[in-house]
């Protein structure tokens, strides 16, 4: 099912439609233009999230970097600090866009292999043992795709937006708090990032707490108790707070000012083509770079066996449905394509 997909294709074309939440009737286009160089300048980014093509607003912040101006999974940029349509989804640390982050997702117990490589399904993990509770300081939430998932590496959901986009580190949050003067919920909303107070989801029973009052924003930095996050309370802001990995918190993505520009990103989008799409049997892959390996992932995130030779993938034996084809290129790129099998 589309709603059970991980994150999807990075290689979306220019002029994608906005198809998110209440904005279905507000069709618009995005050329993936970065914000200008002044704090508060606005841009946009188009990508696929939870099976839908969407456009999100980006902003140049006072730290000089580019940030999303809304949380992953949100319907819009916040119009107040307690704007429910801006809260977005709540991720568990180290997990990706597999559906668990939805506020309506079901709950389940920890998998028998309690690490990213043991994940199955789209439920929010609760109870004891908690999610990924080994809390290794070498664990990373920095993977760029399925091929990088291991017992110590989870996939960064921000990387679905393309080159340079990633989760902020604890240090990134500390810098933006200082640069933007984020010292309270009202200051967080009044600043360039328009941070709403989305609350959190507890790992014990999946219950929701402090929505509209406090903000919890994950970083990619691990700790001995779970992961670092930015906490915005009534009178205290702490960019070094830590929480169990089973806690569901907001995700806000960023891109360093030094990263590739839009023109470079668009050039990379043209390096790989797959056709026909939809496909009935044989899928042909055309690439400017040598393909070193491929992976076929179904709608529930399972990696499937494949037959690949002479730049063709044999999909005859696969059931009809939606698939992700991840290609590892010799030039170091990892490219994901969305394919419909008839």
Coordinates of C-alpha atoms in Angstrom, one line a residue:
X1 CA 0.0 0.0 0.0
X2 CA 1.2 3.5 -0.8
X3 CA 0.7 4.6 2.8
X4 CA 3.2 1.9 4.0
X5 CA 6.0 3.1 1.8
X6 CA 9.3 4.2 3.3
X7 CA 10.4 7.5 1.8
X8 CA 10.2 7.7 -2.0
X9 CA 11.8 9.1 -5.0
X10 CA 14.3 11.9 -4.8
X11 CA 14.3 12.4 -8.5
X12 CA 11.0 14.2 -8.9
X13 CA 10.7 16.6 -11.9
X14 CA 10.2 20.3 -11.7
X15 CA 6.6 21.5 -11.5
X16 CA 5.3 19.0 -9.0
X17 CA 1.8 19.5 -7.7
X18 CA 1.1 20.3 -4.0
X19 CA -1.0 17.3 -2.8
X20 CA -0.9 17.6 1.0
X21 CA -3.6 17.8 3.6
X22 CA -6.1 20.6 3.4
X23 CA -4.1 22.2 0.5
X24 CA -5.4 19.8 -2.1
X25 CA -7.4 22.6 -3.6
X26 CA -4.4 24.9 -3.7
X27 CA -2.4 23.6 -6.6
X28 CA 1.0 25.2 -7.0
X29 CA 4.4 24.4 -8.5
X30 CA 7.9 24.4 -7.1
X31 CA 11.2 24.8 -9.0
X32 CA 13.1 23.7 -5.9
X33 CA 14.5 27.3 -5.5
X34 CA 16.7 27.8 -2.5
X35 CA 15.8 30.8 -0.3
X36 CA 17.8 34.1 -0.8
X37 CA 20.7 34.9 1.4
X38 CA 18.9 37.0 3.9
X39 CA 17.3 35.6 7.1
X40 CA 13.6 35.1 6.5
X41 CA 13.9 34.6 2.7
X42 CA 11.6 31.9 1.5
X43 CA 12.0 29.0 -1.0
X44 CA 10.5 25.6 -1.6
X45 CA 11.4 21.9 -2.0
X46 CA 9.4 19.2 -3.7
X47 CA 9.7 15.5 -2.7
X48 CA 7.7 12.4 -2.0
X49 CA 6.6 11.8 1.6
X50 CA 4.4 8.9 2.7
X51 CA 3.5 8.1 -0.9
X52 CA 2.4 11.6 -1.8
X53 CA 4.1 14.2 -3.9
X54 CA 4.3 17.4 -1.8
X55 CA 5.8 20.8 -1.7
X56 CA 7.2 22.3 1.6
X57 CA 8.3 25.8 2.3
X58 CA 12.0 26.4 3.1
X59 CA 13.6 29.4 4.8
X60 CA 17.0 31.0 5.3
X61 CA 17.5 31.1 9.0
X62 CA 19.6 33.5 11.1
X63 CA 22.4 30.8 11.3
X64 CA 22.8 31.2 7.5
X65 CA 21.6 27.7 6.7
X66 CA 18.4 26.5 4.9
X67 CA 15.7 24.8 7.0
X68 CA 12.2 23.5 6.3
X69 CA 9.8 26.0 7.7
X70 CA 7.4 23.2 8.7
X71 CA 7.6 19.8 10.4
X72 CA 7.7 16.6 8.4
X73 CA 4.1 15.4 7.9
X74 CA 2.6 18.8 8.5
X75 CA -0.2 20.3 6.4
X76 CA 1.2 23.8 6.5
X77 CA 3.6 26.3 8.0
X78 CA 2.5 27.1 11.5
X79 CA 0.0 29.9 11.9
X80 CA 0.3 29.9 15.7
X81 CA 2.4 27.9 18.1
X82 CA -0.7 25.6 18.8
X83 CA -1.8 25.2 15.2
X84 CA -2.7 21.5 14.9
X85 CA -2.3 21.4 11.2
X86 CA 1.4 22.3 11.6
X87 CA 2.3 19.7 14.2
X88 CA 3.2 17.0 11.7
X89 CA 4.3 13.5 12.5
X90 CA 6.1 12.0 15.5
X91 CA 9.1 9.8 14.7
X92 CA 10.9 7.4 17.0
X93 CA 14.7 7.9 17.0
X94 CA 16.4 6.1 14.1
X95 CA 13.2 5.2 12.2
X96 CA 12.1 6.5 8.8
X97 CA 8.9 7.2 6.8
X98 CA 7.4 3.7 7.2
X99 CA 4.1 4.9 8.7
X100 CA 4.9 4.5 12.3
X101 CA 5.3 8.3 12.7
X102 CA 1.6 9.0 11.9
X103 CA -0.4 10.2 14.9
X104 CA -3.0 7.6 14.0
X105 CA -0.6 4.6 13.7
X106 CA -1.2 1.5 15.7
X107 CA 1.1 0.4 18.5
X108 CA 3.1 -2.8 18.8
X109 CA 5.9 -4.4 20.9
X110 CA 9.6 -4.2 20.1
X111 CA 10.8 -6.6 17.3
X112 CA 12.9 -9.6 18.2
X113 CA 15.8 -7.9 16.5
X114 CA 15.4 -4.6 18.3
X115 CA 17.4 -2.4 15.9
X116 CA 16.8 -0.8 12.4
X117 CA 17.7 -4.1 10.6
X118 CA 14.9 -5.9 12.5
X119 CA 12.1 -3.5 11.7
X120 CA 8.9 -4.8 10.0
X121 CA 5.6 -3.1 9.6
X122 CA 4.4 0.4 10.3
X123 CA 3.4 0.5 13.9
X124 CA 4.7 2.7 16.8
X125 CA 6.8 0.6 19.2
X126 CA 5.8 0.7 22.8
X127 CA 6.4 -1.2 26.1
X128 CA 9.5 -2.8 27.6
X129 CA 12.0 -3.4 26.2
X130 CA 11.8 -0.1 24.5
X131 CA 12.7 0.6 20.9
X132 CA 16.4 0.2 20.1
X133 CA 17.2 0.3 23.8
X134 CA 20.9 -0.7 23.6
X135 CA 21.5 3.1 23.3
X136 CA 25.0 2.6 21.7
X137 CA 26.9 5.9 21.3
X138 CA 28.1 4.7 17.9
X139 CA 24.5 4.3 16.6
X140 CA 23.6 6.6 13.8
X141 CA 20.5 8.1 12.3
X142 CA 22.3 9.1 9.1
X143 CA 21.6 6.4 6.5
X144 CA 20.8 7.6 3.0
X145 CA 18.8 4.5 1.9
X146 CA 17.8 0.9 2.5
X147 CA 21.2 -0.4 1.6
X148 CA 22.7 1.3 4.6
X149 CA 20.4 -0.1 7.2
X150 CA 22.3 -2.1 9.8
X151 CA 22.0 -2.9 13.5
X152 CA 23.7 0.5 14.2
X153 CA 22.4 2.7 11.3
X154 CA 18.9 4.0 10.7
X155 CA 17.7 5.9 7.6
X156 CA 17.5 9.7 7.9
X157 CA 13.9 10.6 6.7
X158 CA 15.1 14.1 5.7
X159 CA 17.3 12.7 2.9
X160 CA 14.2 12.0 0.9
X161 CA 14.3 15.7 -0.1
X162 CA 17.5 15.4 -2.0
X163 CA 21.2 16.3 -1.8
X164 CA 22.3 18.1 1.3
X165 CA 19.1 17.7 3.3
X166 CA 19.5 15.9 6.6
X167 CA 18.4 15.8 10.3
X168 CA 20.0 18.5 12.4
X169 CA 22.7 17.5 14.9
X170 CA 22.6 18.5 18.5
X171 CA 25.1 21.2 17.7
X172 CA 22.9 22.5 14.8
X173 CA 20.0 23.0 17.2
X174 CA 22.3 24.7 19.7
X175 CA 23.4 27.1 17.0
X176 CA 19.9 27.9 15.7
X177 CA 18.6 28.5 19.3
X178 CA 21.3 31.1 19.8
X179 CA 21.0 32.7 16.4
X180 CA 17.2 32.9 16.4
X181 CA 16.8 33.6 20.1
X182 CA 14.5 30.6 20.7
X183 CA 13.9 30.9 24.4
X184 CA 10.2 30.1 24.7
X185 CA 7.3 28.7 22.7
X186 CA 6.3 32.2 21.5
X187 CA 9.9 33.0 20.4
X188 CA 10.1 29.6 18.7
X189 CA 7.0 30.4 16.7
X190 CA 7.9 34.1 16.0
X191 CA 11.3 33.2 14.6
X192 CA 12.1 32.3 11.0
X193 CA 11.5 28.5 11.6
X194 CA 7.9 29.0 12.8
X195 CA 8.3 26.1 15.3
X196 CA 5.0 24.8 16.6
X197 CA 4.5 23.0 19.9
X198 CA 3.6 19.6 18.7
X199 CA 4.1 17.7 21.9
X200 CA 5.4 14.1 22.0
X201 CA 4.2 10.5 21.9
X202 CA 5.2 8.3 24.8
X203 CA 7.0 5.0 24.4
X204 CA 5.1 3.3 27.3
X205 CA 1.6 3.3 25.8
X206 CA 1.7 5.5 22.7
X207 CA -0.2 8.3 24.4
X208 CA 0.2 12.0 23.4
X209 CA 1.5 14.7 25.8
X210 CA 1.9 18.5 25.7
X211 CA 0.5 19.2 22.2
X212 CA 0.0 22.9 21.9
X213 CA 2.2 23.6 24.9
X214 CA 5.7 22.2 24.4
X215 CA 8.0 21.3 21.5
X216 CA 10.2 18.2 21.1
X217 CA 12.5 18.1 18.0
X218 CA 14.9 15.2 17.3
X219 CA 18.5 15.6 16.4
X220 CA 20.6 12.8 14.8
X221 CA 22.9 12.8 17.9
X222 CA 22.8 9.6 20.0
X223 CA 23.1 9.5 23.8
X224 CA 23.5 6.9 26.5
X225 CA 19.7 7.1 27.2
X226 CA 18.5 7.4 23.6
X227 CA 18.9 10.5 21.4
X228 CA 19.4 14.2 21.8
X229 CA 16.5 16.6 21.0
X230 CA 15.6 20.2 21.2
X231 CA 13.2 20.8 24.1
X232 CA 11.1 23.9 24.1
X233 CA 9.2 24.3 27.4
X234 CA 7.2 27.1 28.9
X235 CA 10.2 28.9 30.4
X236 CA 13.2 26.7 29.3
X237 CA 14.7 25.8 26.0
X238 CA 17.3 23.0 26.0
X239 CA 19.1 22.0 22.8
X240 CA 21.0 19.2 24.8
X241 CA 18.0 17.4 26.2
X242 CA 17.9 13.6 25.9
X243 CA 15.0 11.2 25.6
X244 CA 14.5 7.4 25.1
X245 CA 14.5 6.4 21.4
X246 CA 11.0 5.1 21.7
X247 CA 9.6 8.6 22.3
X248 CA 7.9 10.1 19.3
X249 CA 9.1 13.6 18.5
X250 CA 8.9 16.1 15.7
X251 CA 11.4 16.1 12.8
X252 CA 12.5 19.4 11.2
X253 CA 15.1 19.1 8.3
X254 CA 17.9 21.4 7.3
X255 CA 20.6 21.9 4.6
X256 CA 23.9 23.6 5.3
X257 CA 24.5 26.8 3.3
X258 CA 27.7 25.2 1.9
X259 CA 25.8 22.3 0.2
X260 CA 25.1 21.9 -3.5
X261 CA 22.9 24.5 -5.2
X262 CA 19.7 23.7 -7.1
X263 CA 21.4 23.6 -10.5
X264 CA 23.7 20.8 -9.3
X265 CA 20.9 18.8 -7.8
X266 CA 18.9 19.0 -11.1
X267 CA 21.8 17.7 -13.1
X268 CA 22.0 14.7 -10.8
X269 CA 18.4 14.0 -11.3
X270 CA 19.1 13.2 -15.0
X271 CA 21.7 10.5 -14.4
X272 CA 19.3 7.6 -14.2
X273 CA 16.2 6.6 -16.2
X274 CA 14.0 3.5 -15.8
X275 CA 11.3 2.4 -18.3
X276 CA 8.6 1.4 -19.0
X277 CA 6.7 2.6 -16.0
X278 CA 4.3 1.0 -15.3
X279 CA 6.1 -2.2 -16.2
X280 CA 4.7 -5.6 -16.9
X281 CA 7.8 -7.7 -16.9
X282 CA 11.2 -6.4 -17.9
X283 CA 12.4 -3.0 -16.6
X284 CA 15.2 -1.3 -18.4
X285 CA 17.7 1.0 -16.6
X286 CA 19.6 3.7 -18.3
X287 CA 22.4 5.4 -16.4
X288 CA 25.3 7.8 -17.1
X289 CA 27.3 5.9 -14.4
X290 CA 28.0 2.2 -14.0
X291 CA 25.4 0.4 -11.8
X292 CA 27.1 -1.6 -9.1
X293 CA 24.0 -3.0 -7.5
X294 CA 20.3 -2.8 -7.2
X295 CA 17.7 -3.5 -4.6
X296 CA 13.9 -4.0 -5.0
X297 CA 11.8 -2.9 -2.0
X298 CA 8.1 -3.6 -1.8
X299 CA 5.4 -1.4 -0.2
X300 CA 6.0 -2.7 3.3
X301 CA 9.8 -2.1 3.2
X302 CA 10.9 -5.7 2.5
X303 CA 13.9 -6.2 0.2
X304 CA 13.3 -8.8 -2.5
X305 CA 15.5 -11.0 -4.7
X306 CA 16.1 -9.8 -8.2
X307 CA 17.6 -10.7 -11.5
X308 CA 19.6 -7.9 -13.1
X309 CA 21.8 -8.2 -16.2
X310 CA 22.4 -6.1 -19.4
X311 CA 20.8 -3.1 -17.7
X312 CA 17.5 -4.9 -17.3
X313 CA 15.6 -6.0 -14.2
X314 CA 13.3 -9.0 -14.5
X315 CA 10.1 -8.2 -12.6
X316 CA 7.9 -10.9 -14.2
X317 CA 7.6 -13.0 -11.0
X318 CA 6.7 -10.1 -8.7
X319 CA 3.0 -9.4 -7.7
X320 CA 1.3 -6.3 -9.0
X321 CA 1.9 -3.2 -6.9
X322 CA 4.2 -0.3 -6.1
X323 CA 7.9 -0.9 -5.6
X324 CA 11.0 1.1 -4.9
X325 CA 14.1 0.4 -7.0
X326 CA 17.3 1.5 -5.3
X327 CA 20.4 1.7 -7.5
X328 CA 24.0 2.0 -6.2
X329 CA 26.1 3.8 -8.8
X330 CA 29.9 3.6 -9.2
X331 CA 30.1 7.4 -8.9
X332 CA 28.9 7.0 -5.2
X333 CA 25.3 8.1 -5.7
X334 CA 22.4 6.1 -4.4
X335 CA 19.2 6.7 -6.5
X336 CA 15.7 5.6 -5.7
X337 CA 13.0 5.1 -8.4
X338 CA 9.3 4.5 -7.8
X339 CA 7.9 1.8 -10.1
X340 CA 4.4 0.5 -10.6
X341 CA 4.2 -3.2 -11.6
X342 CA 1.0 -4.2 -13.6

